Tab-separated table of C-alpha atoms in Angstrom:
chain	number	residue	atom	x	y	z
E	198	UNK	CA	-16.070	-10.927	4.438
E	199	UNK	CA	-17.724	-8.006	6.164
E	200	UNK	CA	-19.586	-5.929	3.549
E	201	UNK	CA	-19.917	-2.232	4.354
E	202	UNK	CA	-21.386	0.879	2.738
E	203	UNK	CA	-19.996	4.366	3.320
E	204	UNK	CA	-19.266	7.752	1.773
E	205	UNK	CA	-15.734	9.095	1.880
E	206	UNK	CA	-13.332	11.797	0.747
E	207	UNK	CA	-9.567	11.170	0.678
E	208	UNK	CA	-7.091	13.933	-0.140
E	209	UNK	CA	-3.293	13.688	0.076
E	210	UNK	CA	-0.979	16.419	-1.187
E	211	UNK	CA	2.783	16.589	-0.628
E	212	UNK	CA	5.068	19.356	-1.879
E	213	UNK	CA	8.773	18.449	-2.081
E	214	UNK	CA	11.800	20.571	-2.863
E	215	UNK	CA	15.133	19.246	-4.106
E	216	UNK	CA	17.896	19.520	-1.514
E	217	UNK	CA	20.717	17.952	-3.509
E	218	UNK	CA	20.813	15.517	-6.448
E	219	UNK	CA	18.118	12.841	-5.994
E	220	UNK	CA	17.270	13.994	-2.446
E	221	UNK	CA	14.038	15.857	-1.685
E	222	UNK	CA	12.239	17.128	1.417
E	223	UNK	CA	8.847	18.676	1.929
E	224	UNK	CA	5.574	18.954	3.811
E	225	UNK	CA	2.107	17.643	3.128
E	226	UNK	CA	-1.539	17.746	4.128
E	227	UNK	CA	-3.676	14.615	4.423
E	228	UNK	CA	-7.420	14.213	4.863
E	229	UNK	CA	-9.478	11.046	5.193
E	230	UNK	CA	-13.105	11.462	6.196
E	231	UNK	CA	-15.864	8.819	6.195
E	232	UNK	CA	-19.576	9.218	6.896
E	233	UNK	CA	-22.845	7.280	6.561
E	234	UNK	CA	-20.893	4.143	7.490
E	235	UNK	CA	-23.127	1.076	7.590
E	236	UNK	CA	-21.903	-2.303	8.827
E	237	UNK	CA	-24.165	-4.655	6.878
E	238	UNK	CA	-23.525	-7.656	9.138
E	239	UNK	CA	-23.597	-5.787	12.457
E	240	UNK	CA	-26.460	-6.777	14.775
E	241	UNK	CA	-26.318	-5.554	18.368
E	242	UNK	CA	-29.757	-6.973	19.244
E	243	UNK	CA	-28.732	-10.622	19.155
E	244	UNK	CA	-27.327	-12.678	22.028
E	245	UNK	CA	-24.413	-12.883	21.703
E	246	UNK	CA	-23.909	-9.651	19.758
E	247	UNK	CA	-23.081	-10.156	16.084
E	248	UNK	CA	-20.107	-7.784	15.993
E	249	UNK	CA	-17.788	-6.880	13.134
E	250	UNK	CA	-14.078	-5.899	13.164
E	251	UNK	CA	-14.963	-2.301	12.276
E	252	UNK	CA	-17.482	-1.945	15.110
E	253	UNK	CA	-15.260	-3.720	17.661
E	254	UNK	CA	-12.294	-1.470	16.844
E	255	UNK	CA	-14.351	1.744	16.831
E	256	UNK	CA	-16.094	0.822	20.100
E	257	UNK	CA	-12.820	-0.100	21.815
E	258	UNK	CA	-11.065	3.165	20.974
E	259	UNK	CA	-13.960	5.599	21.293
E	260	UNK	CA	-14.793	6.340	17.647
E	261	UNK	CA	-18.278	6.998	16.328
E	262	UNK	CA	-18.714	3.939	14.119
E	263	UNK	CA	-20.947	5.869	11.702
E	264	UNK	CA	-18.533	8.728	10.895
E	265	UNK	CA	-14.961	9.822	11.623
E	266	UNK	CA	-12.084	11.871	10.240
E	267	UNK	CA	-8.284	11.764	10.158
E	268	UNK	CA	-6.689	15.100	9.223
E	269	UNK	CA	-3.067	16.082	9.575
E	270	UNK	CA	0.225	17.398	8.265
E	271	UNK	CA	3.331	15.448	7.347
E	272	UNK	CA	7.088	15.875	7.077
E	273	UNK	CA	8.563	14.015	4.090
E	274	UNK	CA	11.944	12.913	2.789
E	275	UNK	CA	12.518	11.182	-0.535
E	276	UNK	CA	15.540	9.818	-2.401
E	277	UNK	CA	14.962	8.847	-6.040
E	278	UNK	CA	17.724	7.793	-8.459
E	279	UNK	CA	15.565	5.632	-10.746
E	280	UNK	CA	16.145	5.992	-14.482
E	281	UNK	CA	12.390	5.870	-15.174
E	282	UNK	CA	9.482	6.661	-12.865
E	283	UNK	CA	7.014	4.075	-14.219
E	284	UNK	CA	9.302	1.219	-15.330
E	285	UNK	CA	12.793	1.480	-13.898
E	286	UNK	CA	15.730	-0.651	-15.001
E	287	UNK	CA	18.069	0.626	-12.282
E	288	UNK	CA	18.265	2.979	-9.330
E	289	UNK	CA	16.861	3.388	-5.833
E	290	UNK	CA	13.708	4.915	-4.396
E	291	UNK	CA	13.207	5.625	-0.694
E	292	UNK	CA	10.411	7.611	0.931
E	293	UNK	CA	9.862	8.503	4.595
E	294	UNK	CA	6.650	10.157	5.784
E	295	UNK	CA	5.906	11.187	9.379
E	296	UNK	CA	2.326	12.319	9.819
E	297	UNK	CA	0.680	14.131	12.738
E	298	UNK	CA	-3.131	14.056	12.969
E	299	UNK	CA	-4.282	16.365	15.805
E	300	UNK	CA	-7.878	17.021	16.778
E	301	UNK	CA	-7.443	20.776	16.211
E	302	UNK	CA	-7.043	20.009	12.484
E	303	UNK	CA	-10.256	17.988	12.465
E	304	UNK	CA	-9.135	14.484	13.431
E	305	UNK	CA	-11.549	12.476	15.538
E	306	UNK	CA	-8.651	11.555	17.851
E	307	UNK	CA	-5.012	12.615	18.185
E	308	UNK	CA	-2.606	10.185	16.536
E	309	UNK	CA	0.701	9.998	14.679
E	310	UNK	CA	1.984	7.522	12.105
E	311	UNK	CA	5.169	6.694	10.225
E	312	UNK	CA	5.317	5.380	6.652
E	313	UNK	CA	8.325	4.226	4.644
E	314	UNK	CA	8.764	2.774	1.158
E	315	UNK	CA	11.820	1.309	-0.587
E	316	UNK	CA	12.328	0.077	-4.174
E	317	UNK	CA	15.394	-1.006	-6.115
E	318	UNK	CA	16.202	-2.807	-9.361
E	319	UNK	CA	19.094	-5.178	-10.067
E	320	UNK	CA	19.990	-5.790	-13.711
E	321	UNK	CA	20.866	-9.294	-14.870
E	322	UNK	CA	22.054	-8.451	-18.402
E	323	UNK	CA	23.951	-5.487	-19.826
E	324	UNK	CA	22.585	-6.199	-23.312
E	325	UNK	CA	18.977	-6.595	-22.175
E	326	UNK	CA	18.210	-4.051	-19.423
E	327	UNK	CA	14.638	-5.343	-19.244
E	328	UNK	CA	16.034	-8.538	-17.687
E	329	UNK	CA	16.180	-7.760	-13.964
E	330	UNK	CA	15.024	-8.434	-10.415
E	331	UNK	CA	12.956	-5.748	-8.665
E	332	UNK	CA	12.525	-5.368	-4.893
E	333	UNK	CA	9.767	-3.508	-3.027
E	334	UNK	CA	9.237	-2.986	0.697
E	335	UNK	CA	6.865	-0.674	2.563
E	336	UNK	CA	5.483	-0.337	6.042
E	337	UNK	CA	3.134	1.851	8.046
E	338	UNK	CA	3.245	2.155	11.838
E	339	UNK	CA	0.932	3.788	14.359
E	340	UNK	CA	3.313	5.738	16.590
E	341	UNK	CA	0.879	7.229	19.107
E	342	UNK	CA	-2.842	7.473	19.771
E	343	UNK	CA	-5.336	5.603	17.611
E	344	UNK	CA	-6.348	6.128	13.991
E	345	UNK	CA	-9.907	5.502	12.767
E	346	UNK	CA	-10.456	2.023	11.384
E	347	UNK	CA	-10.452	2.979	7.713
E	348	UNK	CA	-7.402	5.209	8.177
E	349	UNK	CA	-5.389	2.178	9.268
E	350	UNK	CA	-3.257	1.294	6.260
E	351	UNK	CA	-4.200	-1.935	4.546
E	352	UNK	CA	-3.093	-4.082	1.649
E	353	UNK	CA	-3.610	-2.143	-1.572
E	354	UNK	CA	-3.357	1.295	0.074
E	355	UNK	CA	-0.029	2.089	-1.608
E	356	UNK	CA	0.112	4.976	-4.072
E	357	UNK	CA	-0.581	2.816	-7.137
E	358	UNK	CA	-2.910	0.420	-5.272
E	359	UNK	CA	-0.956	-2.548	-6.663
E	360	UNK	CA	0.374	-4.253	-3.543
E	361	UNK	CA	-0.947	-7.641	-2.508
E	362	UNK	CA	-1.536	-9.407	-5.800
E	363	UNK	CA	-3.150	-12.672	-4.739
E	364	UNK	CA	-5.558	-10.970	-2.310
E	365	UNK	CA	-8.460	-8.570	-2.520
E	366	UNK	CA	-7.618	-4.954	-1.604
E	367	UNK	CA	-7.984	-4.366	2.122
E	368	UNK	CA	-7.663	-8.060	3.016
E	369	UNK	CA	-5.081	-7.279	5.740
E	370	UNK	CA	-5.263	-4.152	7.890
E	371	UNK	CA	-3.659	-3.204	11.175
E	372	UNK	CA	-2.154	-0.600	13.472
E	373	UNK	CA	1.174	-1.725	12.014
E	374	UNK	CA	1.603	-3.374	8.616
E	375	UNK	CA	4.646	-4.487	6.642
E	376	UNK	CA	4.707	-5.612	3.004
E	377	UNK	CA	7.493	-6.978	0.796
E	378	UNK	CA	7.683	-8.177	-2.807
E	379	UNK	CA	10.297	-9.540	-5.207
E	380	UNK	CA	9.648	-9.663	-8.959
E	381	UNK	CA	11.755	-11.333	-11.656
E	382	UNK	CA	11.266	-9.549	-15.009
E	383	UNK	CA	12.435	-11.054	-18.285
E	384	UNK	CA	11.872	-10.638	-22.044
E	385	UNK	CA	9.981	-13.311	-23.960
E	386	UNK	CA	10.595	-11.901	-27.436
E	387	UNK	CA	14.269	-10.942	-27.273
E	388	UNK	CA	14.336	-9.517	-30.797
E	389	UNK	CA	11.430	-7.075	-30.577
E	390	UNK	CA	11.402	-6.537	-26.773
E	391	UNK	CA	7.642	-6.028	-26.969
E	392	UNK	CA	6.579	-9.026	-24.918
E	393	UNK	CA	7.905	-9.857	-21.481
E	394	UNK	CA	7.037	-11.910	-18.456
E	395	UNK	CA	7.279	-11.702	-14.678
E	396	UNK	CA	7.404	-14.091	-11.752
E	397	UNK	CA	6.743	-12.632	-8.315
E	398	UNK	CA	6.311	-13.460	-4.645
E	399	UNK	CA	5.021	-11.186	-1.900
E	400	UNK	CA	4.259	-11.384	1.812
E	401	UNK	CA	2.227	-9.345	4.298
E	402	UNK	CA	2.127	-9.143	8.078
E	403	UNK	CA	-0.031	-6.863	10.223
E	404	UNK	CA	-0.744	-6.299	13.898
E	405	UNK	CA	-4.093	-6.416	15.702
E	406	UNK	CA	-3.951	-4.996	19.208
E	407	UNK	CA	-7.510	-6.133	20.000
E	408	UNK	CA	-6.469	-9.767	19.502
E	409	UNK	CA	-2.963	-9.321	20.908
E	410	UNK	CA	-1.395	-10.006	17.504
E	411	UNK	CA	1.932	-8.353	16.728
E	412	UNK	CA	3.906	-8.021	13.505
E	413	UNK	CA	5.251	-11.402	12.324
E	414	UNK	CA	2.854	-13.380	14.529
E	415	UNK	CA	1.526	-14.391	11.120
E	416	UNK	CA	2.854	-13.838	7.585
E	417	UNK	CA	0.611	-14.336	4.563
E	418	UNK	CA	2.427	-15.079	1.295
E	419	UNK	CA	1.326	-14.971	-2.334
E	420	UNK	CA	2.965	-15.785	-5.667
E	421	UNK	CA	2.134	-15.296	-9.302
E	422	UNK	CA	3.049	-14.985	-12.938
E	423	UNK	CA	2.310	-12.312	-15.513
E	424	UNK	CA	2.722	-10.946	-19.031
E	425	UNK	CA	4.025	-7.505	-20.009
E	426	UNK	CA	3.119	-5.939	-23.359
E	427	UNK	CA	5.236	-2.895	-24.251
E	428	UNK	CA	2.909	-0.287	-25.784
E	429	UNK	CA	5.165	2.782	-25.626
E	430	UNK	CA	8.893	2.230	-25.993
E	431	UNK	CA	9.861	5.854	-25.273
E	432	UNK	CA	8.374	5.892	-21.766
E	433	UNK	CA	8.516	2.076	-21.259
E	434	UNK	CA	4.779	1.819	-20.705
E	435	UNK	CA	3.517	-1.750	-20.292
E	436	UNK	CA	0.081	-3.295	-20.236
E	437	UNK	CA	0.088	-5.892	-17.469
E	438	UNK	CA	-1.798	-9.154	-16.977
E	439	UNK	CA	-1.105	-11.119	-13.770
E	440	UNK	CA	-2.433	-14.203	-12.047
E	441	UNK	CA	-1.601	-14.718	-8.363
E	442	UNK	CA	-2.429	-17.223	-5.638
E	443	UNK	CA	-2.503	-16.263	-1.960
E	444	UNK	CA	-3.578	-17.906	1.304
E	445	UNK	CA	-7.018	-19.330	0.414
E	446	UNK	CA	-7.270	-16.631	-2.236
E	447	UNK	CA	-6.479	-15.966	-5.883
E	448	UNK	CA	-7.035	-13.331	-8.526
E	449	UNK	CA	-6.407	-12.030	-12.040
E	450	UNK	CA	-5.112	-8.463	-12.342
E	451	UNK	CA	-5.084	-6.122	-15.332
E	452	UNK	CA	-3.351	-2.775	-15.300
E	453	UNK	CA	-0.780	-0.297	-16.517
E	454	UNK	CA	2.018	0.483	-15.793
E	455	UNK	CA	4.020	-2.116	-13.814
E	456	UNK	CA	3.191	-2.809	-10.172
E	457	UNK	CA	6.292	-0.980	-8.899
């Protein structure tokens, strides 16, 4: 690992308006600013230089490695037909976000990026709607220019910060990143419906222009198992306990509500 210390402020606000049933459009403002950045393992006085990924990226693309900002506006489209926002049994969710980060709004360098997210849920039993398979896919792509290092999307940077079970948050980061997950959800206590389980697999791929790596040059998988304890039947709120194994990595995860 490459331990770092820094101060930061992150602000994202999107305002959507319904166009027709389940379809929304809107605009947003996004700010990510970092300062007092300290690379704890960086040593430029040695021969050879003891560099870090953060310093190498910042030096290559002309960023001050001690402070930088990404500030911009976005155009957004969203389709959401899920029957529940925190624990859906059916429906579709799709989000598209195109963000422009110009220097006149405070960005350290001009850049643009595109983000998409897709979720859907396929029921396996009419009598037990909690018995289903859930699918999740998201990706973020640098369309032009260069974003600061910590503005590059990484594993765990989704809205709920739940992607990438099996790895530490931020384990994979790149100019372009793609993530997918499939989760099988099933009841354990069929009578009370208070205890359930999940089996899941996920995979991540990211690009690294400095090393000439493109999407799908490598794919890092993970898989795991978990318990779901229903604590509020009206809103379908679960407490979650998961164990996942990744590529030379593993972890235990506690949370609420479900991952997606």
